[in-house]
């Protein structure tokens, strides 16, 4: 693309909108029926090659017509609709008239108005300098003065891949203890629905996907990927039709929900971001990581502290003296943040009571949290506190005072999960109470870090007396975002860790107001390798909380060496979560050394570029490189030994073939070409759960 080509342009004569990013072009053309149709998303093209008069945008045959940018429910369209509306007279769907465009600072809006009803839609696109990510969303407005319009579906965007010889879908599936498992399968000729009906993003699925033609690898091949920035229920429908087209439409809310759009009201969807890259899945991930850092995370340049969290060590059995003892041990290891987890408040001695009563439990913290917070600060660490502010135990003073605050349907039995119910933060008084409570906790106790948990999905989600009860699915999530934003604004320096029973609510919207996410309650390092692999498809390592805990692991029973546990956790934002009072002096010494090691490579792990590597014999690794290519850290893991063989050398494709590198620990020097094409000898220790950290520096 010539340097002076604007990033966003619209040609009214052709009805052609073109967005250029550094390595891609996206093009849309207004169809004869007024609906924006997809023309191109892929390698950079100039506008002239997009104005092919044979463009099928206007064909009246469904299979020939170009795909919609947001399919309305009218015309010869039989695939999944991105917009479904109902008017008071029973008419469904929109028929658009294109009403013009607006371009403003990298943002394009295509304005559509219904031909007969008071409904308008803005299809919005945004590109940012230096990024290949295209952000899209929709704003739907009731332009009339009376009555409401029922919205049965409002997606953020519909995306279309170009015609490919085949399609393969990559996405993430999982559960509690097994989040972010990468699934990569041929896309069936069918509609494939990825969704959460849980009110949270979900452990079982993530609103990210990637499409390729089945031949892309980690380093090579075209990949089209998208990510929805939403932390509640969502739905993405991927449609591969029999004539070989692949489109997908997605947005907030699951099927069956509806919202009443009131006169004058605009409903704005979350952003659904898309990225084309010709550089394989690794290239796609690096581009997403760069986007998350430059556009999503609130404070990406701050280092994530090495934290200690007491949950696996003490469970609900917390008190000032016991926590201070752990804090002293943690401080000696080089820990920078001490987090007090569940059990410190109300009548919370187990998970049956107390949620909602956010005052220190008198038997455990007779003088409140201040003695612990001050003690932690005196040890030179920041102080963090666990909260689960959206939830309530039925056995709590809060629920006894405000039973109506819980999400419920009066004529239905309320399902309790982990003995708790969800508070309806869509109610303004509940949002205000949650904000007030957290604001006070942070201010009164000098809290530097909140671990914000949400341990259950929504069920029987009603809002008695409210004329438009499904709104709670959107408004609850918005309230969570708003409270986090307010807390950050009012308490500069406060950091927030996102958590939902492990990695149940990790998405681009929660990361816009948190610093890292608790990846999984499963801290077994072998299981973590695949969890972290999936997490890294979209999110950077600095947002991936990873703890070293006790062995055998409390969940899997697996015994692993301390070094292996560290090496796996050092690939993210390192934390410690074991019962340090039971660690031997040798273990404490080794842990202190490894924490120090981590701090040396932290700038690379948290701010460098990540390359995922697969070696031989079940060996995998991640390679973190400084942006200027000078410093490199490689973490390699082999969970199980095979025949006692050393794995073959591991190739490092990210190195410069013309440069030389020194291993900072052994002093050996290598040519970059050798490391790229033959690989580095890993020289793993013998036995299972072998791992190694290798640091390389470019010479000259
Ligand atoms: C969830 C979190 C854990 C821990 C517990 C406390 O499961 O994921 O890390 O905070 O809640 O009850």
XYZ file of C-alpha atoms and ligand atoms in Angstrom:
712
model
C 0.000 0.000 0.000
C 1.474 3.415 -0.895
C 2.360 5.347 2.239
C -0.217 8.073 1.520
C -3.150 5.702 1.075
C -5.605 6.545 3.824
C -6.328 3.735 6.223
C -10.058 4.149 5.695
C -11.759 5.380 2.522
C -15.244 5.423 1.050
C -16.066 5.949 -2.625
C -19.696 7.129 -2.818
C -19.937 6.555 -6.581
C -19.082 2.887 -6.186
C -20.507 2.495 -2.694
C -17.144 1.006 -1.833
C -15.516 1.149 1.593
C -11.895 0.078 1.937
C -9.842 -0.299 5.114
C -6.108 -0.780 4.851
C -3.944 -2.092 7.653
C -0.172 -2.573 7.345
C -0.552 -6.113 5.964
C -4.171 -6.490 4.954
C -7.108 -4.928 3.190
C -10.779 -5.155 4.092
C -13.458 -4.071 1.629
C -17.225 -3.685 1.694
C -19.634 -2.627 -1.010
C -23.138 -1.351 -0.533
C -25.421 -3.793 -2.341
C -28.353 -2.830 -4.574
C -30.712 -3.640 -1.695
C -28.925 -1.165 0.586
C -27.204 -3.858 2.642
C -23.424 -3.709 2.970
C -21.866 -6.766 1.337
C -18.484 -8.274 1.953
C -15.889 -7.951 -0.815
C -12.451 -8.754 0.543
C -10.548 -9.577 3.706
C -7.009 -10.701 3.212
C -3.731 -9.591 1.647
C -3.292 -5.914 0.854
C -4.999 -4.922 -2.418
C -5.366 -1.541 -4.058
C -8.821 -0.105 -4.543
C -8.674 -0.539 -8.332
C -8.508 -4.303 -8.052
C -11.575 -4.250 -5.837
C -13.892 -2.604 -8.341
C -14.219 -5.585 -10.637
C -17.495 -4.985 -12.516
C -18.192 -8.707 -12.371
C -18.376 -8.506 -8.587
C -21.308 -10.679 -7.619
C -22.348 -8.386 -4.799
C -25.788 -7.874 -6.271
C -26.726 -11.312 -7.493
C -30.240 -12.289 -6.533
C -29.177 -15.895 -6.137
C -28.446 -16.646 -2.523
C -25.409 -18.774 -3.281
C -23.887 -16.179 -5.579
C -24.593 -13.004 -3.678
C -21.744 -11.638 -1.641
C -22.107 -12.310 2.069
C -23.639 -9.693 4.331
C -21.669 -7.581 6.749
C -24.604 -8.062 9.100
C -27.340 -10.253 7.669
C -30.830 -8.814 8.215
C -33.723 -11.209 8.355
C -35.157 -10.331 4.952
C -34.588 -11.226 1.303
C -33.129 -14.442 -0.045
C -31.055 -15.011 3.040
C -31.442 -18.334 4.752
C -28.318 -18.513 6.869
C -27.944 -17.261 10.445
C -29.080 -13.642 10.753
C -26.872 -11.114 12.504
C -29.870 -8.857 13.151
C -33.338 -10.076 14.094
C -35.997 -7.526 15.020
C -39.773 -7.500 15.475
C -42.007 -4.460 15.070
C -45.295 -3.819 16.835
C -47.356 -4.859 13.766
C -45.674 -8.275 13.674
C -43.283 -7.465 10.824
C -39.863 -9.034 11.249
C -36.440 -8.106 9.890
C -35.008 -4.924 8.441
C -34.860 -3.717 4.849
C -32.186 -1.131 4.551
C -31.667 2.047 2.668
C -28.025 3.158 2.727
C -27.990 6.601 4.277
C -24.352 7.588 3.979
C -21.056 7.131 5.690
C -18.778 8.908 8.148
C -15.033 8.613 8.525
C -13.389 9.933 11.623
C -9.877 9.172 12.837
C -9.597 5.607 11.560
C -13.271 4.894 12.214
C -15.813 4.231 9.471
C -19.556 4.212 9.994
C -22.019 2.957 7.425
C -25.432 4.373 8.238
C -28.444 2.246 7.366
C -32.062 3.219 7.879
C -35.048 0.971 7.510
C -37.231 1.787 4.507
C -40.476 1.831 6.502
C -39.835 1.542 10.223
C -38.093 3.890 12.676
C -34.921 1.822 12.916
C -31.364 2.814 12.033
C -28.120 0.889 12.252
C -24.532 2.037 12.155
C -22.089 -0.646 11.083
C -18.833 0.563 12.595
C -15.235 -0.291 11.673
C -12.029 0.924 13.257
C -8.384 0.461 12.351
C -5.459 1.616 14.464
C -2.065 2.732 13.234
C 0.418 -0.120 12.989
C -2.132 -2.877 13.685
C -3.775 -5.432 11.393
C -6.717 -5.833 13.745
C -10.035 -4.496 12.463
C -12.512 -3.669 15.209
C -16.171 -3.870 14.329
C -19.382 -3.235 16.191
C -22.999 -2.214 15.555
C -25.168 0.540 16.979
C -28.900 0.099 16.568
C -31.221 3.046 17.183
C -34.975 3.384 17.575
C -35.532 6.644 15.705
C -39.247 6.855 16.432
C -41.243 8.421 19.199
C -43.528 5.676 20.381
C -43.613 1.979 21.050
C -40.672 -0.343 21.318
C -38.905 -2.561 18.810
C -38.057 -6.072 19.958
C -34.503 -7.154 19.262
C -34.126 -10.897 19.115
C -30.527 -10.742 17.941
C -28.015 -7.984 17.471
C -24.585 -9.211 16.471
C -21.496 -7.057 16.492
C -20.449 -8.152 13.018
C -20.505 -10.918 10.470
C -17.151 -12.011 9.045
C -16.371 -13.781 5.787
C -13.292 -15.730 4.784
C -12.381 -15.779 1.085
C -13.156 -18.888 -0.957
C -10.634 -21.543 0.109
C -10.167 -25.123 -1.030
C -11.112 -26.274 2.463
C -11.800 -24.752 5.854
C -10.455 -25.647 9.243
C -11.725 -24.183 12.498
C -9.538 -23.575 15.535
C -11.257 -22.720 18.787
C -10.957 -23.216 22.525
C -12.946 -25.615 24.661
C -12.624 -26.821 28.229
C -14.088 -26.938 31.689
C -13.223 -26.178 35.279
C -9.581 -27.406 35.640
C -9.193 -27.778 31.848
C -9.682 -24.343 30.314
C -8.357 -23.185 26.918
C -7.889 -26.543 25.196
C -7.130 -25.855 21.559
C -9.439 -27.710 19.195
C -8.528 -27.754 15.517
C -10.935 -29.585 13.187
C -12.184 -29.492 9.635
C -15.151 -27.128 9.481
C -18.266 -29.141 8.593
C -20.674 -28.022 5.885
C -23.165 -26.945 8.518
C -23.816 -24.253 11.058
C -21.447 -24.599 13.966
C -22.440 -22.706 17.089
C -19.915 -21.583 19.668
C -21.734 -20.058 22.610
C -21.970 -19.333 26.298
C -25.422 -19.303 27.920
C -23.893 -18.779 31.342
C -23.779 -15.023 31.871
C -19.983 -15.276 31.923
C -17.559 -15.843 29.079
C -17.266 -19.489 30.090
C -14.699 -22.202 30.789
C -16.165 -24.464 28.149
C -15.739 -22.128 25.178
C -14.069 -18.833 24.346
C -15.309 -16.173 21.936
C -12.184 -16.554 19.773
C -11.803 -18.594 16.626
C -9.452 -18.945 13.679
C -10.091 -20.213 10.179
C -7.521 -21.494 7.706
C -7.581 -23.786 4.697
C -6.255 -26.740 6.654
C -2.592 -26.201 5.779
C -1.510 -23.359 8.046
C 1.222 -24.158 10.551
C 2.658 -22.299 13.491
C 4.982 -20.278 11.253
C 3.330 -20.303 7.816
C -0.031 -19.929 6.155
C -2.999 -17.595 6.005
C -5.157 -17.366 9.107
C -8.342 -15.364 9.665
C -9.189 -14.996 13.333
C -11.687 -13.049 15.410
C -12.298 -12.295 19.061
C -15.387 -10.878 20.719
C -14.809 -8.375 23.531
C -17.570 -9.476 25.884
C -17.615 -10.996 29.363
C -21.186 -12.321 29.528
C -23.215 -14.750 27.406
C -22.342 -14.741 23.715
C -22.950 -16.605 20.505
C -20.945 -17.068 17.333
C -22.427 -19.081 14.477
C -20.000 -20.276 11.822
C -21.718 -21.193 8.575
C -19.985 -23.211 5.889
C -22.460 -23.571 3.087
C -22.537 -26.320 0.475
C -21.102 -24.081 -2.233
C -18.015 -23.478 -0.179
C -18.429 -20.180 1.583
C -17.500 -19.712 5.226
C -19.014 -16.852 7.209
C -19.510 -16.308 10.896
C -21.679 -13.906 12.801
C -21.341 -13.166 16.484
C -22.239 -10.947 19.356
C -23.465 -10.735 22.913
C -26.303 -12.756 24.367
C -27.322 -16.317 23.628
C -30.293 -17.486 21.570
C -33.764 -16.841 22.911
C -32.981 -13.560 24.649
C -34.714 -10.405 23.492
C -34.488 -6.746 24.323
C -36.974 -3.951 23.846
C -35.459 -0.968 22.129
C -37.225 2.135 23.386
C -37.856 5.311 21.368
C -34.635 7.263 21.060
C -32.547 4.454 22.520
C -29.366 3.121 20.926
C -28.096 -0.368 21.662
C -24.376 -0.622 21.128
C -22.773 -4.026 20.771
C -19.340 -4.997 22.024
C -16.413 -4.965 19.626
C -15.834 -8.074 17.523
C -12.244 -7.785 16.358
C -10.781 -9.547 13.321
C -7.253 -10.185 12.152
C -5.855 -11.528 8.901
C -2.286 -12.742 8.930
C -0.226 -14.651 6.350
C 2.251 -15.829 9.014
C 0.621 -18.881 10.513
C -0.956 -19.379 13.902
C 2.129 -18.065 15.677
C 2.039 -14.885 13.593
C -1.660 -14.491 14.374
C -1.032 -14.885 18.089
C 1.816 -12.378 18.091
C -0.372 -9.860 16.285
C -3.169 -10.424 18.813
C -0.719 -10.080 21.697
C 0.482 -6.772 20.263
C -3.134 -5.626 19.931
C -4.011 -6.652 23.487
C -0.998 -4.749 24.758
C -1.415 -1.611 22.730
C -5.228 -1.349 22.729
C -6.736 -3.509 25.444
C -4.763 -3.877 28.702
C -5.030 -0.747 30.850
C -1.375 -0.662 31.945
C 0.583 -2.963 29.655
C 3.969 -1.425 30.381
C 3.895 -2.178 34.097
C 5.576 -5.413 35.106
C 3.267 -7.964 36.632
C 4.524 -8.576 40.176
C 5.576 -12.004 41.430
C 2.671 -12.797 43.707
C 1.926 -15.183 46.504
C -1.657 -16.379 46.977
C -2.632 -18.346 50.057
C -5.642 -20.242 48.650
C -4.034 -23.615 48.005
C -2.050 -23.375 51.249
C -4.732 -22.401 53.730
C -8.120 -22.679 52.023
C -10.740 -21.013 54.203
C -8.515 -21.362 57.276
C -7.141 -17.834 57.247
C -6.234 -15.482 60.097
C -3.813 -12.636 60.694
C -1.030 -14.680 62.291
C -1.106 -17.535 59.770
C -1.174 -15.202 56.789
C 1.646 -13.092 58.201
C 3.745 -16.219 58.638
C 3.237 -17.070 54.970
C 3.885 -13.466 53.995
C 7.245 -13.487 55.771
C 8.305 -16.654 53.961
C 7.056 -15.292 50.648
C 8.925 -12.013 51.085
C 12.156 -13.939 51.629
C 11.649 -15.662 48.282
C 11.431 -12.367 46.438
C 7.633 -12.195 46.197
C 6.317 -8.680 45.486
C 2.577 -9.033 46.180
C 0.772 -11.047 48.853
C -2.854 -11.933 48.146
C -5.277 -12.995 50.878
C -7.836 -15.276 49.214
C -11.296 -16.510 50.240
C -12.434 -16.929 53.843
C -11.596 -13.574 55.427
C -15.117 -12.103 55.693
C -18.579 -12.551 57.216
C -19.350 -16.063 58.455
C -17.148 -17.561 55.753
C -15.517 -20.637 57.262
C -16.471 -22.726 54.226
C -18.344 -22.102 50.977
C -21.808 -22.372 52.555
C -22.049 -18.951 54.191
C -20.924 -15.374 54.242
C -20.668 -14.366 50.576
C -22.019 -10.844 50.386
C -20.904 -9.824 53.886
C -17.668 -8.022 53.099
C -16.495 -7.236 56.610
C -13.567 -9.081 58.191
C -14.481 -12.257 60.058
C -14.049 -11.287 63.742
C -12.656 -14.640 64.908
C -9.928 -14.563 62.253
C -9.261 -10.840 61.927
C -10.366 -9.334 65.259
C -8.765 -5.992 64.471
C -9.821 -6.053 60.830
C -7.518 -6.495 57.850
C -5.299 -3.547 58.648
C -2.743 -5.445 60.781
C -2.222 -7.928 57.945
C -2.170 -5.264 55.213
C 0.298 -3.161 57.190
C 2.430 -6.205 57.948
C 2.560 -7.153 54.287
C 3.482 -3.599 53.341
C 6.201 -3.536 56.009
C 7.658 -6.657 54.401
C 7.996 -4.624 51.202
C 5.160 -6.317 49.348
C 1.909 -5.021 47.928
C -1.319 -6.264 49.524
C -4.019 -8.048 47.538
C -7.494 -9.194 48.518
C -9.900 -11.760 47.054
C -13.503 -10.708 46.504
C -16.469 -12.233 44.754
C -18.725 -9.185 44.646
C -21.359 -10.431 42.197
C -22.346 -13.359 44.396
C -24.254 -14.120 47.583
C -24.770 -17.119 49.847
C -28.378 -17.561 50.924
C -26.854 -17.843 54.393
C -25.637 -14.262 54.605
C -26.808 -11.022 56.141
C -26.935 -9.485 52.670
C -29.350 -12.080 51.342
C -31.489 -11.916 54.463
C -31.743 -8.141 54.005
C -32.185 -8.141 50.215
C -33.428 -11.486 48.878
C -34.746 -9.633 45.835
C -31.237 -8.557 44.843
C -30.408 -12.065 43.648
C -31.104 -13.023 40.053
C -34.234 -15.151 40.369
C -37.626 -16.139 39.016
C -40.180 -16.202 41.869
C -42.090 -19.225 40.590
C -38.972 -21.301 39.954
C -36.684 -23.022 42.422
C -33.377 -21.190 42.478
C -30.469 -23.451 41.590
C -27.559 -22.946 43.931
C -24.103 -23.654 42.582
C -21.291 -23.782 45.122
C -24.112 -22.834 47.529
C -24.407 -19.399 46.029
C -26.643 -17.181 43.918
C -25.824 -14.344 41.526
C -26.629 -10.761 42.445
C -28.412 -8.792 39.750
C -25.960 -5.994 39.072
C -28.258 -4.732 36.336
C -30.251 -3.186 39.197
C -28.760 0.255 39.778
C -28.982 -0.024 43.564
C -27.056 -3.318 43.499
C -24.375 -1.906 41.220
C -24.073 1.096 43.543
C -23.810 -1.165 46.605
C -21.095 -3.325 45.026
C -19.124 -0.278 43.989
C -19.463 1.333 47.410
C -18.434 -1.861 49.188
C -15.317 -2.405 47.084
C -14.375 1.247 47.101
C -14.464 1.241 50.894
C -12.543 -2.029 51.211
C -9.770 -0.741 48.978
C -9.527 2.637 50.696
C -9.773 1.413 54.293
C -7.253 -1.397 53.933
C -4.757 0.091 51.549
C -5.505 -2.650 49.039
C -3.175 -2.645 46.013
C -4.736 -5.570 44.165
C -8.190 -7.107 43.958
C -8.675 -10.675 42.810
C -12.224 -10.399 41.444
C -13.806 -13.841 41.304
C -17.159 -15.075 39.957
C -17.687 -18.716 40.756
C -20.974 -19.599 39.146
C -23.012 -19.044 36.003
C -26.556 -17.642 35.907
C -29.632 -19.856 36.144
C -33.373 -19.054 36.406
C -32.366 -15.581 35.354
C -35.431 -13.443 35.929
C -35.939 -9.899 37.081
C -39.391 -9.825 38.691
C -41.401 -6.716 37.929
C -39.063 -5.510 35.193
C -40.737 -5.041 31.803
C -37.638 -6.127 29.888
C -35.995 -8.754 32.100
C -33.513 -10.143 29.548
C -31.663 -6.860 29.787
C -29.951 -8.219 32.864
C -27.778 -10.429 30.629
C -26.242 -7.325 29.106
C -26.580 -4.818 31.899
C -25.067 -7.047 34.585
C -21.908 -7.439 32.525
C -21.792 -3.750 31.757
C -22.107 -2.985 35.470
C -19.159 -5.269 36.248
C -17.078 -3.455 33.636
C -18.198 -0.069 34.912
C -17.373 -0.820 38.539
C -13.906 -2.062 37.597
C -13.335 1.068 35.518
C -14.465 3.351 38.359
C -12.286 1.602 40.905
C -9.253 1.964 38.668
C -9.963 5.628 38.064
C -10.590 6.423 41.717
C -7.650 4.371 43.009
C -4.738 4.960 40.656
C -2.265 2.134 40.998
C -4.912 -0.406 42.004
C -4.635 -3.563 39.954
C -7.318 -6.151 39.336
C -6.964 -9.852 38.603
C -9.833 -11.405 36.640
C -11.022 -14.766 37.921
C -14.132 -16.886 37.484
C -13.562 -20.227 39.181
C -10.238 -20.268 37.306
C -10.310 -19.054 33.701
C -14.076 -18.776 33.294
C -14.155 -15.107 32.297
C -11.196 -14.186 30.164
C -11.903 -12.071 27.100
C -10.865 -8.805 25.492
C -13.434 -6.831 27.500
C -12.401 -8.055 30.950
C -8.734 -7.548 30.054
C -9.497 -3.933 29.194
C -9.976 -3.292 32.930
C -7.829 -5.950 34.595
C -4.096 -6.647 34.573
C -4.038 -10.404 34.395
C -6.394 -13.343 34.547
C -6.292 -16.376 36.771
C -5.847 -18.978 34.064
C -7.149 -22.098 35.787
C -7.680 -23.597 39.231
C -5.627 -26.475 37.873
C -2.022 -25.714 38.817
C -0.579 -29.084 37.773
C 2.338 -28.110 35.530
C 1.781 -30.921 33.026
C -1.855 -29.926 32.528
C -0.865 -26.288 32.508
C 1.255 -26.732 29.374
C -1.801 -27.312 27.192
C -3.909 -24.760 29.111
C -1.221 -22.126 28.553
C -0.841 -23.146 24.910
C -4.540 -22.464 24.323
C -4.520 -19.243 26.357
C -1.619 -17.939 24.282
C -3.556 -18.199 21.035
C -5.138 -14.840 21.819
C -3.734 -13.474 25.067
C -0.177 -12.433 25.907
C 1.879 -14.053 28.666
C 1.770 -10.957 30.860
C -1.975 -11.516 31.349
C -1.595 -15.215 32.185
C -1.366 -15.839 35.920
C 0.649 -18.993 36.625
C 1.473 -20.284 40.092
C 3.931 -22.761 41.482
C 2.058 -24.887 44.014
C 2.733 -27.969 46.120
C 3.598 -31.441 44.927
C 1.826 -33.836 44.691
C -0.676 -31.525 43.055
C -3.921 -31.156 45.027
C -6.086 -31.741 41.983
C -4.265 -34.311 39.882
C -2.157 -36.016 42.539
C 0.854 -35.770 40.213
C 4.320 -35.375 41.705
C 6.654 -33.057 39.826
C 9.998 -31.429 40.631
C 9.979 -27.846 41.888
C 12.127 -26.719 38.964
C 9.657 -28.111 36.415
C 6.763 -26.388 38.195
C 8.691 -23.142 38.120
C 9.720 -23.453 34.491
C 6.103 -23.926 33.419
C 4.845 -21.021 35.562
C 7.709 -18.751 34.467
C 6.128 -18.724 31.003
C 3.444 -16.369 32.327
C 2.959 -13.900 35.181
C 4.686 -15.929 37.887
C 3.048 -16.533 41.231
C 3.512 -18.890 44.158
C 0.645 -20.696 45.788
C 2.078 -23.541 47.845
C 2.123 -23.986 51.597
C 5.561 -22.482 52.172
C 5.541 -23.548 55.812
C 6.016 -27.114 54.566
C 8.734 -26.426 52.015
C 12.196 -27.680 53.029
C 15.076 -25.213 53.408
C 16.495 -26.603 50.131
C 13.200 -26.008 48.349
C 12.975 -22.480 49.717
C 16.523 -21.768 48.525
C 15.833 -23.182 45.074
C 12.552 -21.237 44.894
C 14.328 -17.984 45.777
C 16.875 -18.636 43.017
C 14.156 -19.350 40.476
C 12.161 -16.248 41.459
C 15.337 -14.224 40.900
C 15.811 -15.962 37.552
C 12.254 -15.099 36.590
C 12.810 -11.449 37.378
C 15.758 -11.498 34.970
C 13.656 -12.849 32.107
C 10.463 -11.005 33.104
C 10.933 -8.186 30.586
C 11.097 -10.802 27.820
C 8.214 -12.949 29.038
C 5.920 -10.050 29.835
C 6.878 -7.576 27.124
C 8.641 -9.597 24.412
C 7.366 -11.593 21.451
C 6.277 -15.154 21.975
C 7.042 -18.092 19.695
C 5.528 -21.473 20.494
C 7.766 -24.375 19.573
C 7.163 -28.063 19.253
C 10.137 -30.352 19.593
C 10.568 -34.085 19.372
C 9.434 -36.696 21.872
C 6.683 -34.658 23.493
C 8.930 -31.673 24.119
C 7.365 -28.253 23.791
C 8.777 -24.831 24.447
C 8.083 -21.146 24.323
C 10.645 -18.679 23.115
C 10.349 -15.073 24.242
C 12.326 -12.532 22.260
C 12.923 -8.872 23.002
C 11.345 -6.682 20.350
C 14.809 -5.556 19.199
C 16.018 -9.162 18.902
C 18.860 -8.827 21.399
C 17.737 -10.943 24.348
C 15.997 -14.312 24.281
C 14.592 -16.692 26.857
C 13.529 -20.220 26.052
C 11.513 -22.417 28.411
C 11.403 -26.052 27.303
C 9.437 -28.851 28.958
C 9.282 -32.583 28.460
C 6.630 -34.124 30.704
C 7.566 -37.760 30.062
C 10.877 -39.242 29.001
C 10.924 -41.557 25.971
C 13.430 -44.395 25.888
C 15.916 -42.240 27.799
C 16.717 -40.393 24.555
C 17.535 -36.709 24.460
C 15.038 -34.911 22.229
C 16.384 -33.805 18.867
C 17.703 -30.222 18.771
C 14.949 -27.625 18.910
C 14.841 -25.201 15.999
C 14.504 -21.520 16.838
C 12.955 -19.903 13.744
C 12.679 -16.503 15.381
C 16.440 -15.979 15.503
C 18.400 -13.997 12.946
C 20.346 -16.310 10.672
C 23.025 -13.670 10.156
C 23.669 -13.065 13.853
C 25.606 -14.917 16.541
C 24.236 -15.723 19.971
C 25.764 -16.532 23.344
C 24.154 -18.855 25.865
C 24.293 -16.683 28.986
C 24.551 -19.646 31.316
C 27.070 -21.878 29.549
C 28.965 -19.174 27.655
C 28.703 -21.202 24.427
C 28.308 -19.271 21.189
C 26.223 -20.275 18.199
C 25.528 -19.019 14.709
C 21.905 -17.941 14.274
C 21.596 -19.992 11.076
C 22.566 -23.142 12.964
C 19.973 -22.463 15.680
C 17.314 -21.661 13.119
C 17.866 -24.639 10.879
C 19.451 -27.343 13.012
C 18.323 -26.206 16.438
C 19.678 -25.945 19.931
C 20.584 -29.007 21.999
C 18.224 -28.956 24.966
C 20.309 -31.233 27.177
C 17.356 -31.926 29.425
C 17.932 -33.651 32.731
C 17.062 -37.357 32.667
C 13.675 -38.524 33.847
C 10.108 -37.325 33.562
C 9.132 -33.694 34.069
C 12.377 -32.419 32.662
C 12.709 -28.767 31.786
C 15.245 -26.127 31.027
C 15.538 -22.377 30.808
C 17.970 -21.164 28.161
C 18.913 -17.515 27.830
C 20.577 -16.269 24.674
C 22.048 -12.880 23.874
C 22.701 -11.632 20.391
C 26.330 -10.622 19.934
C 27.215 -7.373 18.229
C -12.189 -19.915 42.822
C -10.849 -19.373 42.367
C -9.762 -19.873 43.272
C -10.053 -19.466 44.684
C -11.418 -19.966 45.115
C -11.799 -19.411 46.465
O -12.251 -21.299 42.628
O -10.595 -19.736 41.045
O -8.503 -19.384 42.858
O -9.996 -18.058 44.786
O -12.425 -19.600 44.186
O -13.026 -19.845 46.903
